[in-house]
mmCIF file of C-alpha atoms in Angstrom:
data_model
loop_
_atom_site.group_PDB
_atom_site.id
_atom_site.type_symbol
_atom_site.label_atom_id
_atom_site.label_comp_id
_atom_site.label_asym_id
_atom_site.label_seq_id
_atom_site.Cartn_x
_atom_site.Cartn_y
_atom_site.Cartn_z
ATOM 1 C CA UNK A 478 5.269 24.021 17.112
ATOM 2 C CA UNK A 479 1.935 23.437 15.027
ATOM 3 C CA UNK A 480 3.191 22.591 11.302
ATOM 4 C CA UNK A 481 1.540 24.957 9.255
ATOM 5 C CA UNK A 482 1.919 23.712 5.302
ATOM 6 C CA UNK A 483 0.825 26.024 2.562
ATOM 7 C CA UNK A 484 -1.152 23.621 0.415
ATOM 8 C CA UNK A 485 -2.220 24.085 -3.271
ATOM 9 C CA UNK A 486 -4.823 22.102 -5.236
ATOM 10 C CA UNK A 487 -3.295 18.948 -6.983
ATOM 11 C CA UNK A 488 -4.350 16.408 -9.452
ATOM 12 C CA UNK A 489 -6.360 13.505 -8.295
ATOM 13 C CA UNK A 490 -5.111 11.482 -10.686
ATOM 14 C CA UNK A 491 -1.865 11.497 -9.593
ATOM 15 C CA UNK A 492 -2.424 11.395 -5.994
ATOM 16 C CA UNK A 493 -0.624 8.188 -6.202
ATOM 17 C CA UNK A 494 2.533 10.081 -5.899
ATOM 18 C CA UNK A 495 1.725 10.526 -2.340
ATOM 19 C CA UNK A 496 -0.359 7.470 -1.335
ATOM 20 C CA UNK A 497 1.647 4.247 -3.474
ATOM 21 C CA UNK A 498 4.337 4.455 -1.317
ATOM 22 C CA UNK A 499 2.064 3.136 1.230
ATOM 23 C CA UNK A 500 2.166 5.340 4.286
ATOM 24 C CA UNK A 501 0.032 5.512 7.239
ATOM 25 C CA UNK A 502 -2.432 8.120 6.790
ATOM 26 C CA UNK A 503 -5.360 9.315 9.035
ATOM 27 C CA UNK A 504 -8.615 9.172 7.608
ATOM 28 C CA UNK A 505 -11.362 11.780 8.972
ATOM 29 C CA UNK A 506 -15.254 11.405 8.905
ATOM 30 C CA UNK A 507 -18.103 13.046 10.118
ATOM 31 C CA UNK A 508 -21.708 12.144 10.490
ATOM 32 C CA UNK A 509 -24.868 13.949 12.211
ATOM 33 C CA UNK A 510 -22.449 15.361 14.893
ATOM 34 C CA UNK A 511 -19.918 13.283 15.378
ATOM 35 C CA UNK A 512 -16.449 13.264 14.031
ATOM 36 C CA UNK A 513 -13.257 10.937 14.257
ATOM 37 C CA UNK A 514 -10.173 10.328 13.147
ATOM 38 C CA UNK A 515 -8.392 6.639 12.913
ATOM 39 C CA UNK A 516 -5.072 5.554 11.778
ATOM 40 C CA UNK A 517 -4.980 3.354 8.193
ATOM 41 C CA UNK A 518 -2.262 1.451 6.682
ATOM 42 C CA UNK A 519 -4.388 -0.897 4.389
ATOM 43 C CA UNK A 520 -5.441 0.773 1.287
ATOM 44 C CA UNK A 521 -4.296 0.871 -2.544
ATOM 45 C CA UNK A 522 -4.652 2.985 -5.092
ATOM 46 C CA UNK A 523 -6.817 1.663 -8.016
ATOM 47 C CA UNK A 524 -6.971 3.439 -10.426
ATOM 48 C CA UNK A 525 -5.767 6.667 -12.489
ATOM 49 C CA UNK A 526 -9.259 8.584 -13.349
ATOM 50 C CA UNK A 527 -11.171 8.620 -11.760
ATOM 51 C CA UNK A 528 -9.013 9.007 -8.810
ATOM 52 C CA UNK A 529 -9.953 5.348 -6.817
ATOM 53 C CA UNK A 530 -8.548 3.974 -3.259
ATOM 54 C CA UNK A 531 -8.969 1.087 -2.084
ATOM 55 C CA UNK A 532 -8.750 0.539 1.670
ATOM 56 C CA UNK A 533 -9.923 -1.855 4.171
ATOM 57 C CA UNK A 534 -11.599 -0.079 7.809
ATOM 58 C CA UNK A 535 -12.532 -3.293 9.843
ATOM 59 C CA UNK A 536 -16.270 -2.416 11.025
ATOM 60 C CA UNK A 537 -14.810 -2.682 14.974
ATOM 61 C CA UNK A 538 -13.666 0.656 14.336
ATOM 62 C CA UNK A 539 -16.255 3.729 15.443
ATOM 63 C CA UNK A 540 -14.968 5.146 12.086
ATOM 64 C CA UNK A 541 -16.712 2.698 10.089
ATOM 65 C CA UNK A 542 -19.758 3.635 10.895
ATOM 66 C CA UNK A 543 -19.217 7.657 9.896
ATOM 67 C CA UNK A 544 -18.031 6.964 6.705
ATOM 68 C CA UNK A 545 -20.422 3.806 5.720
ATOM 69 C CA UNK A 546 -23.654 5.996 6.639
ATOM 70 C CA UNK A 547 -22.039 9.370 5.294
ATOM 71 C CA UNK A 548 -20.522 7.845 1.875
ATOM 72 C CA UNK A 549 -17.756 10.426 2.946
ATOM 73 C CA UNK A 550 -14.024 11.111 4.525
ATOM 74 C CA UNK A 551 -11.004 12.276 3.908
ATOM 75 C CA UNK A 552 -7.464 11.017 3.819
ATOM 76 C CA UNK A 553 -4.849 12.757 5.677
ATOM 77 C CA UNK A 554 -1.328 12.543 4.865
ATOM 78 C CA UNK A 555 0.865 12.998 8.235
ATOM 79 C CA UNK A 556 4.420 13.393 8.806
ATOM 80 C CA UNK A 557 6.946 12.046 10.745
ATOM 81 C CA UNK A 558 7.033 15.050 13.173
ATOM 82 C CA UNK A 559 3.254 14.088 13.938
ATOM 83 C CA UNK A 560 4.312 10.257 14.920
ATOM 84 C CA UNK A 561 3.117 10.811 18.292
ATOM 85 C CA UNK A 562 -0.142 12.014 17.264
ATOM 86 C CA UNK A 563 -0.252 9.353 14.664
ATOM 87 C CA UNK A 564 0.051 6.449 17.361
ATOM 88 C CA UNK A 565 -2.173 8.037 19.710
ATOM 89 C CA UNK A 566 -5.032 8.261 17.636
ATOM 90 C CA UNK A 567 -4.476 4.625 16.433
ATOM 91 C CA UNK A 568 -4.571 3.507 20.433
ATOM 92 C CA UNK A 569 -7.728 5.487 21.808
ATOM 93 C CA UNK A 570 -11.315 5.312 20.419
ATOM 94 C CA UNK A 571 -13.716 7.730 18.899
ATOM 95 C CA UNK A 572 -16.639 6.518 20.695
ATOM 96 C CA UNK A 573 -15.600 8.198 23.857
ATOM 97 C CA UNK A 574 -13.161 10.801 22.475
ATOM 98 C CA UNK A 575 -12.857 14.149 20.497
ATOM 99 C CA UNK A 576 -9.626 13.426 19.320
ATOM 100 C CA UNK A 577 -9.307 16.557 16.947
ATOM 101 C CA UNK A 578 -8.976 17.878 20.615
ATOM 102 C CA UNK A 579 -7.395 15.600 22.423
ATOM 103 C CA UNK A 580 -4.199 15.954 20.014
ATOM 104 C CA UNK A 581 -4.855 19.269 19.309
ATOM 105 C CA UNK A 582 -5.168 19.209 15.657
ATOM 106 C CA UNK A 583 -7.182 21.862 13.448
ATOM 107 C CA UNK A 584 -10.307 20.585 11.867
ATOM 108 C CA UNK A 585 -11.042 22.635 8.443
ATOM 109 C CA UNK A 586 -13.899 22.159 6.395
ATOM 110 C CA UNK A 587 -13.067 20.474 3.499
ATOM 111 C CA UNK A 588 -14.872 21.686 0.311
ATOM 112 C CA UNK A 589 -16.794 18.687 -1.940
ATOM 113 C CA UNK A 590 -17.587 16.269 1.654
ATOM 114 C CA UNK A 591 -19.188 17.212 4.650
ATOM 115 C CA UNK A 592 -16.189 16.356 6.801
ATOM 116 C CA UNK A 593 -13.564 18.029 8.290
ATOM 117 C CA UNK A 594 -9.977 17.571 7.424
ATOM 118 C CA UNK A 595 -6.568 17.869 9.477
ATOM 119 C CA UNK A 596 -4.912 20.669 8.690
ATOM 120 C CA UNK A 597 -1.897 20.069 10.065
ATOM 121 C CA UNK A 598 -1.509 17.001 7.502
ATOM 122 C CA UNK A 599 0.592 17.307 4.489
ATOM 123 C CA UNK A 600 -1.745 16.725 2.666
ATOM 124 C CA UNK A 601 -5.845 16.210 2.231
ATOM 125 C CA UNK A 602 -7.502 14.251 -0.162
ATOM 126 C CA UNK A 603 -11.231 14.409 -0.156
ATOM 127 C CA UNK A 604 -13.408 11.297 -0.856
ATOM 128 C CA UNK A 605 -16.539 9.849 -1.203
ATOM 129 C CA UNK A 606 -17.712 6.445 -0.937
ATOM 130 C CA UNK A 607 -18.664 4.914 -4.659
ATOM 131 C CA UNK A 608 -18.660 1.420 -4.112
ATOM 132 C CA UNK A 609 -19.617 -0.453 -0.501
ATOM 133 C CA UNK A 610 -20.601 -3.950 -2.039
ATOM 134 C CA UNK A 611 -17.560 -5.689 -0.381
ATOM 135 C CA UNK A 612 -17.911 -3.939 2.843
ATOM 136 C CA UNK A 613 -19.706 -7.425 4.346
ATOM 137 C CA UNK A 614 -17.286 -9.947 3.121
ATOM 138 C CA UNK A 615 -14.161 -7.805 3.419
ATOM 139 C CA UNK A 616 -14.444 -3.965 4.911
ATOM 140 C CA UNK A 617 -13.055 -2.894 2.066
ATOM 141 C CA UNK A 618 -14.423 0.361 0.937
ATOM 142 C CA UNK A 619 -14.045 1.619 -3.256
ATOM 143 C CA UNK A 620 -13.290 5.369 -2.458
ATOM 144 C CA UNK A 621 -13.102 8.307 -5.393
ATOM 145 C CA UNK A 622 -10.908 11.121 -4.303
ATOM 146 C CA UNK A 623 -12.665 14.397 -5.272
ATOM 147 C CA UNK A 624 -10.121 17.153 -4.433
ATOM 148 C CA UNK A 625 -6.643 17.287 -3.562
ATOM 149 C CA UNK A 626 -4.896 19.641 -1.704
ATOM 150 C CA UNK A 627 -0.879 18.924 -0.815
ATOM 151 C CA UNK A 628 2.233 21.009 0.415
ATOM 152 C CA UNK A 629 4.216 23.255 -1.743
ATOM 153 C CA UNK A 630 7.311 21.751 0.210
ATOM 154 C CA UNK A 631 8.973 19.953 0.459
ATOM 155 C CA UNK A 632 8.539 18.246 -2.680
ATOM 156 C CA UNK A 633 8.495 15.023 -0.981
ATOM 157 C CA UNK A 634 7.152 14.302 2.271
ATOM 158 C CA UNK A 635 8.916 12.673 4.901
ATOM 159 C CA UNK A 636 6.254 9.817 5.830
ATOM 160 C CA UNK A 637 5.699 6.902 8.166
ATOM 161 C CA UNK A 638 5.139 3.239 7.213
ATOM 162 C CA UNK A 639 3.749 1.090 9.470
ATOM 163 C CA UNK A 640 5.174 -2.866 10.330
ATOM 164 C CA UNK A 641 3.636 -3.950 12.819
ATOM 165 C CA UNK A 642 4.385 -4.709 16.613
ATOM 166 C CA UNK A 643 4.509 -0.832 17.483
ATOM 167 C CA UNK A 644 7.620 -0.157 14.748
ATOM 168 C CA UNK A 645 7.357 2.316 12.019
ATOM 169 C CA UNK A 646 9.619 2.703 8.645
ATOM 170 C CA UNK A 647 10.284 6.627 7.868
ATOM 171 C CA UNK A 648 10.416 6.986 4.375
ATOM 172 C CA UNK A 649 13.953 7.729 3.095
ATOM 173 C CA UNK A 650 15.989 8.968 0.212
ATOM 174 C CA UNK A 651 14.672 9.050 -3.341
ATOM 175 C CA UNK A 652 15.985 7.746 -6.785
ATOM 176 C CA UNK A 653 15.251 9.681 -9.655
ATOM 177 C CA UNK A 654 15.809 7.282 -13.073
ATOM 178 C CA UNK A 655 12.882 8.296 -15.322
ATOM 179 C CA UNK A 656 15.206 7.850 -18.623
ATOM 180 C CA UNK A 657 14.884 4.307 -17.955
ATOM 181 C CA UNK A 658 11.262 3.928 -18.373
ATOM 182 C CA UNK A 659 9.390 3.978 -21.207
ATOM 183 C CA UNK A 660 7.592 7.420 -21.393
ATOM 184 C CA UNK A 661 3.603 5.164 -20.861
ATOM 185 C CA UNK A 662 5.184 3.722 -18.031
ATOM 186 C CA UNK A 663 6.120 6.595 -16.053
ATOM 187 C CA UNK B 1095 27.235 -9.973 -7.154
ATOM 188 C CA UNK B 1096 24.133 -11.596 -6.528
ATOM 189 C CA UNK B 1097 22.284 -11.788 -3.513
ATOM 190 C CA UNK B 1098 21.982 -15.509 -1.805
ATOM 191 C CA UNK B 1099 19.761 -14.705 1.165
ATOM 192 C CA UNK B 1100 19.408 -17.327 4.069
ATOM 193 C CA UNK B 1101 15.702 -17.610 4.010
ATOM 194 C CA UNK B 1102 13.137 -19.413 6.787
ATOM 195 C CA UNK B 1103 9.459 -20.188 6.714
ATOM 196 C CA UNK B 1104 7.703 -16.999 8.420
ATOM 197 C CA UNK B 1105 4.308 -16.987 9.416
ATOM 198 C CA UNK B 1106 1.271 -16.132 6.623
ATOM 199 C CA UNK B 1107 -0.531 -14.131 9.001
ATOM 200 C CA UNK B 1108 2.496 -11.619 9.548
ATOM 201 C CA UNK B 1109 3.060 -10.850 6.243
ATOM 202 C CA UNK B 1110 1.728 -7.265 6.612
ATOM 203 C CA UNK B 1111 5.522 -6.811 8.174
ATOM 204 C CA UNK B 1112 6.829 -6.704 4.535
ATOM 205 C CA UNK B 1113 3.536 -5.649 2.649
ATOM 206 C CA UNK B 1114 1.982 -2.894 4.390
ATOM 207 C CA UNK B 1115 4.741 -0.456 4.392
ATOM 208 C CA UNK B 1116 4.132 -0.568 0.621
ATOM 209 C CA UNK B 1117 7.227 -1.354 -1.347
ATOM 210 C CA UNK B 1118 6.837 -2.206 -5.109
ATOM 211 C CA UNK B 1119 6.946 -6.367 -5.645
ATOM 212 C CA UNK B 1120 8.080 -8.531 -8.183
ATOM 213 C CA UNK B 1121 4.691 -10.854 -8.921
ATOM 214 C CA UNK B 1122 5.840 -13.953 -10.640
ATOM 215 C CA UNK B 1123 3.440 -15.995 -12.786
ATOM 216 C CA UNK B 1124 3.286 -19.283 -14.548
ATOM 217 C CA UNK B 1125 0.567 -21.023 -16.951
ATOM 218 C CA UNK B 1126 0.986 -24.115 -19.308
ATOM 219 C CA UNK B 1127 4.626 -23.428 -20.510
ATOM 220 C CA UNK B 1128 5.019 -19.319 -19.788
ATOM 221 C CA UNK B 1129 6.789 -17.676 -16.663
ATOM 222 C CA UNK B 1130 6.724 -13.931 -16.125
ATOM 223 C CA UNK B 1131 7.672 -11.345 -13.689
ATOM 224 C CA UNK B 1132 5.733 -7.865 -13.463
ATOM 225 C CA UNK B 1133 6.374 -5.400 -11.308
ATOM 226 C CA UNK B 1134 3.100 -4.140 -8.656
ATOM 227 C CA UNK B 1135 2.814 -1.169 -6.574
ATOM 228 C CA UNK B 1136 -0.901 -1.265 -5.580
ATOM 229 C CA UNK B 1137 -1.348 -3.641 -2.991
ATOM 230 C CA UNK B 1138 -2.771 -3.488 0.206
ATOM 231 C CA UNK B 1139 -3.027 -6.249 2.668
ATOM 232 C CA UNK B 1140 -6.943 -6.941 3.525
ATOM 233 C CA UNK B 1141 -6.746 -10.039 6.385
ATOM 234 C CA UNK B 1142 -4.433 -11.181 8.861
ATOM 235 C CA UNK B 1143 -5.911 -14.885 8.812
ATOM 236 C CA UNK B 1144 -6.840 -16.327 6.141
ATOM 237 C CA UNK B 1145 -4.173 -14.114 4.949
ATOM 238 C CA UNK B 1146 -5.666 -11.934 2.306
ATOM 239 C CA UNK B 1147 -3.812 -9.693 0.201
ATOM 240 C CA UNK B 1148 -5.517 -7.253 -2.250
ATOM 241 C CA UNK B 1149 -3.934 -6.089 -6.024
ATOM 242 C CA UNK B 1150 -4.530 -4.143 -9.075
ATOM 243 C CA UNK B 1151 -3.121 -5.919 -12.267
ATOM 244 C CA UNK B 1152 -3.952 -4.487 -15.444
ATOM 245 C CA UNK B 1153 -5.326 -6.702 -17.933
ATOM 246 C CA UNK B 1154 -3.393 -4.977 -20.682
ATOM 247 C CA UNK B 1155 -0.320 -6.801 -18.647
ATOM 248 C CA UNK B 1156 0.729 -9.924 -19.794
ATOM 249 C CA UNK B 1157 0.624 -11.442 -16.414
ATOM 250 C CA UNK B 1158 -2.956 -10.507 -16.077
ATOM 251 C CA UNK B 1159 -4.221 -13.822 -17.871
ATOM 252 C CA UNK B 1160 -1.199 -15.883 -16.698
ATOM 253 C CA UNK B 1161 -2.529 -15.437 -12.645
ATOM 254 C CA UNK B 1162 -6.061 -15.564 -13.420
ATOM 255 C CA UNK B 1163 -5.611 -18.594 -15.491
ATOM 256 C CA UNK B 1164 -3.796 -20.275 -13.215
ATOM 257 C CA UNK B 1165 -5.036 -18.550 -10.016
ATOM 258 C CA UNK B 1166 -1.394 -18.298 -8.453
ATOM 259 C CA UNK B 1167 1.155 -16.211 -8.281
ATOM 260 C CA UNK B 1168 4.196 -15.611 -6.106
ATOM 261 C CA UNK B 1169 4.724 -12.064 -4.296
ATOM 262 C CA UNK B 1170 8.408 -11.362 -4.254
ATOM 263 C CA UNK B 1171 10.045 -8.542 -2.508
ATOM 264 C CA UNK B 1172 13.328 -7.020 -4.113
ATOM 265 C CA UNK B 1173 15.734 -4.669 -2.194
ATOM 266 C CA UNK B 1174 17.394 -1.437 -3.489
ATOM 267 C CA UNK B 1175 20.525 -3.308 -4.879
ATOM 268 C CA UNK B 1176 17.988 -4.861 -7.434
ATOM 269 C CA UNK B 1177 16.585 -1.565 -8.331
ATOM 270 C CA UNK B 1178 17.804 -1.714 -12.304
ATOM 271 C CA UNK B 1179 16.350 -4.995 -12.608
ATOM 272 C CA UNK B 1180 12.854 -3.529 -11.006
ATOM 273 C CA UNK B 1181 12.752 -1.026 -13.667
ATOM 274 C CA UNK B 1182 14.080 -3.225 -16.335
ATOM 275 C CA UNK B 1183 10.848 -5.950 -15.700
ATOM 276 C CA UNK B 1184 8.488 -3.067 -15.132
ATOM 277 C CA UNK B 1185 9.524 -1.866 -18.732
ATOM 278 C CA UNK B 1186 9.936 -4.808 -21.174
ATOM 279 C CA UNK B 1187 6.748 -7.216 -21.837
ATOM 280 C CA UNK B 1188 6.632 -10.886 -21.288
ATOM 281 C CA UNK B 1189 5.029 -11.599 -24.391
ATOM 282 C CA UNK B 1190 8.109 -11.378 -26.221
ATOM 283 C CA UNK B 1191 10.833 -11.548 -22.876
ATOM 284 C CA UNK B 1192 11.405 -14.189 -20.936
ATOM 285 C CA UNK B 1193 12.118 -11.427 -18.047
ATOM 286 C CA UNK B 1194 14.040 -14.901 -15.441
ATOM 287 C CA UNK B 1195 17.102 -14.881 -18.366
ATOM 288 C CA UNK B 1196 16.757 -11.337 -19.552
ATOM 289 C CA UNK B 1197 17.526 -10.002 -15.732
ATOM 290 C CA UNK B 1198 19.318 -13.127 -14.456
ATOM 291 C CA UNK B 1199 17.282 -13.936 -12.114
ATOM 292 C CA UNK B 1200 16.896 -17.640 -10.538
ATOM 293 C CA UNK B 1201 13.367 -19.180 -10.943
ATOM 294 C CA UNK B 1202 12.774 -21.920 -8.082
ATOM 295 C CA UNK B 1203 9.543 -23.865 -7.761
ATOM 296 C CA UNK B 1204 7.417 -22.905 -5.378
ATOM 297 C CA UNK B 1205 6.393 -25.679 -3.087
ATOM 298 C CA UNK B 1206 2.233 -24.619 -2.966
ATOM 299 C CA UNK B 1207 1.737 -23.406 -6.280
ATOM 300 C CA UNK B 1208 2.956 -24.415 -9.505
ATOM 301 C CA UNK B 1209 5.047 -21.239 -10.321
ATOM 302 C CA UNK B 1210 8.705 -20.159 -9.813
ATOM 303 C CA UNK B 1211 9.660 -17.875 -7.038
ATOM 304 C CA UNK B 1212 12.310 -15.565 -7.217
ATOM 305 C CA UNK B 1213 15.229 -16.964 -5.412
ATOM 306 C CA UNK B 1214 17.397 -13.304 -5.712
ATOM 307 C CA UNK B 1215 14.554 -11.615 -3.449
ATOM 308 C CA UNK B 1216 14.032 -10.818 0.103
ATOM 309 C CA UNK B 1217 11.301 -12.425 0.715
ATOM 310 C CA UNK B 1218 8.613 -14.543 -1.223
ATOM 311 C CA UNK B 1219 4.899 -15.010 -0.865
ATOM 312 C CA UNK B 1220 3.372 -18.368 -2.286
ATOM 313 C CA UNK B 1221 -0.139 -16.803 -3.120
ATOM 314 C CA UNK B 1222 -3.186 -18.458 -4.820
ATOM 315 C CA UNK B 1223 -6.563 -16.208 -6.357
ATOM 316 C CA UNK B 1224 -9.113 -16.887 -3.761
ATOM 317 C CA UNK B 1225 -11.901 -14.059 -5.630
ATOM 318 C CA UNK B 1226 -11.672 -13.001 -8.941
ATOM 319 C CA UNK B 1227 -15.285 -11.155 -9.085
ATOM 320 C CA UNK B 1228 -14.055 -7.725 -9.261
ATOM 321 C CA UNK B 1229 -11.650 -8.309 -11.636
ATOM 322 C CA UNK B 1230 -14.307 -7.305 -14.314
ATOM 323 C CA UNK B 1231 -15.031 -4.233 -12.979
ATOM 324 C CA UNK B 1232 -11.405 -3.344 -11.237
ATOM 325 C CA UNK B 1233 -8.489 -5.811 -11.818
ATOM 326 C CA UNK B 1234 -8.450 -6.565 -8.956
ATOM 327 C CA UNK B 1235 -7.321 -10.149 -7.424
ATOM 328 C CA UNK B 1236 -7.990 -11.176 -4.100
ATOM 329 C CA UNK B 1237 -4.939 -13.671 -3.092
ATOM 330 C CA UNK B 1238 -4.263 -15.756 -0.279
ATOM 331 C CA UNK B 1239 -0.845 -16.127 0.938
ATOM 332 C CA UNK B 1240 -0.364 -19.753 1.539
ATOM 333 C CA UNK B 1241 3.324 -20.242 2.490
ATOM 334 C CA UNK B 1242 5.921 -16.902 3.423
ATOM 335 C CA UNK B 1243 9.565 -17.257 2.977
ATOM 336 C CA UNK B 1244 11.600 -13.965 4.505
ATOM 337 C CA UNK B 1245 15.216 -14.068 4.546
ATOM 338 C CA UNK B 1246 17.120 -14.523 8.385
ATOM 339 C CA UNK B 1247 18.881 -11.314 7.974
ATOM 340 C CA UNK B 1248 18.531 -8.042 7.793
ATOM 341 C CA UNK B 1249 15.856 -7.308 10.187
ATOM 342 C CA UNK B 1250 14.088 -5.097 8.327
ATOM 343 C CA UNK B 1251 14.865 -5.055 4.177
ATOM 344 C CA UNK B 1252 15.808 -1.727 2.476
ATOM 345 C CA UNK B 1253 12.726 -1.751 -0.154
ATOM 346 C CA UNK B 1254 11.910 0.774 -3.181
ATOM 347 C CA UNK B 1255 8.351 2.065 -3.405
ATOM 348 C CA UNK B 1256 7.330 4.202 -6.353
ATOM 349 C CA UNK B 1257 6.014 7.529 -6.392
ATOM 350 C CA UNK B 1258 5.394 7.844 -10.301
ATOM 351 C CA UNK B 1259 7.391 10.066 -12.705
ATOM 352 C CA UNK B 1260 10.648 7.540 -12.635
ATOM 353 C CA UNK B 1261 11.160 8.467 -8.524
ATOM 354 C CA UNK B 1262 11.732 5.708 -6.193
ATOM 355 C CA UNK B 1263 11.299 6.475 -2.556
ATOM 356 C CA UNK B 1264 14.228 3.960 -0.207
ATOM 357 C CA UNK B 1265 12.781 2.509 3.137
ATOM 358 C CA UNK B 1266 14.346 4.987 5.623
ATOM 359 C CA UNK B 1267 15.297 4.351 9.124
ATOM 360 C CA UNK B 1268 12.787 2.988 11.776
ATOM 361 C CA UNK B 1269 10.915 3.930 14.768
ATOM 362 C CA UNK B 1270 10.243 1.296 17.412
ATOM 363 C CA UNK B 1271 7.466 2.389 19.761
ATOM 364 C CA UNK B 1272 5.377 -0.380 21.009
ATOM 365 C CA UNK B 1273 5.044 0.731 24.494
ATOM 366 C CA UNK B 1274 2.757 3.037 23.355
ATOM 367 C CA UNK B 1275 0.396 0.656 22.062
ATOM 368 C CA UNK B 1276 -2.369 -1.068 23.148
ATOM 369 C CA UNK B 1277 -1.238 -4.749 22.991
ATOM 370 C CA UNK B 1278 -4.161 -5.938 20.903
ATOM 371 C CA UNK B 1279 -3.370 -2.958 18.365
ATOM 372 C CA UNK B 1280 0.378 -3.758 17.921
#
């Protein structure tokens, strides 16, 4: 069955609830007719406000392109339910597949970028490119989130982190201590 | 009782093993007579060889000047068990702590760079500052790891990443699924 989270509009600036972890997310793009989505596990938060990610695409990827010529995508927060789609979309490429279609996932408009996001996802942060001067030495794209959108529940979602040689982490329990941190800290 | 792990030299390039999952590190720092410890959440690793790690470190923090000065650092991992001490150095400055004595914690010299490692964590990442250009504009240090030290056992380290707010997510179980990889995408 199709997860079907109802999503409210969240803080950008505190997207880094969802993304410091460091999860795999799927980033979508879109560009004079074509659309993809890859699988990312390299990327940082770097800053509070405005929202910035960091996150290195390697320009092999037919996703590069999209996003480097539309300044735009959007990154897509999956779940462990989806881990199937999530490693099929890392192991096939966009240059010769639809692969909203091919793993059957909803493609929504998403409302400040011309790109459409995954609804299926957890959660969708919209983002445009605002920095591509290290994209020749490094790939590594300077992204500002515009608009957040994440589930109403659960509170926290249960993601996937990604090792290396095929094996995944699944985000566990949490640990709540905020009386131990100074309140600037937090 | 402290932790004594068994540790062996692991390969630079297959760092992303520990690092891309996205637990929070211990960076340890060292420059003409003072040692610190911070604690970092936004990484990302950007290369597999050379291999290039990517981090934002305020300059308000008192490492800040300690790493660029001395362009080194070490990247230490902690597990769960050292949780209080994580919040402890994350909340407590070095200017006026030294954080090795105040969390009794053993500093050991690195053998690449002139800085003490953390001989309590998992695993520890001999880095040096290979570009410091966006630190004006970001914070943000590009490092290379030049020699990885991971302990023997376990497998796979039970790590804290941060999610804001005082909430700690644990490294959950894993998923091992690399026949469903391509095997240059493992």
């Amino acid at each position: 069955m199709k997860r079907n989270y109802k999503k409210e509009d969240f803080p950008v600036w505190n997207v880094r609830r969802f993304l410091e972890p460091g999860p795999i997310v799927l980033v979508s793009s879109y560009w004079k007719g074509q659309r993809n989505i890859m699988t990312m596990g390299w990327h940082t938060i770097l800053e509070f406000s405005p929202s910035l990610i960091g996150c290195m695409i390697t320009s092999a990827n037919y996703s590069y392109e999209l996003i480097r010529k539309s300044r735009a995508c959007v990154i897509n927060l999956p779940t462990v339910d989806m881990i199937d789609q999530v490693v099929g979309i890392g192991n096939c490429s966009g240059a010769d597949t639809d692969k909203f279609k091919k793993f059957g996932l909803t493609p929504v408009q998403a409302s400040t970028v011309d790109v459409p996001l995954i609804k299926e996802c957890y959660a969708n942060f919209e983002c445009r490119v605002v920095d591509d001067h290290l994209l020749p030495q490094y790939n590594f794209f300077i992204l500002e989130v515009l608009k957040a959108q994440v589930a109403v529940y659960p509170k926290y979602p249960r993601t996937v982190h990604y090792r290396g040689d095929g094996v995944f982490m699944v985000s566990g329990k949490h640990i709540s201590m905020p009386e131990k941190f100074m309140p600037q800290n937090l």
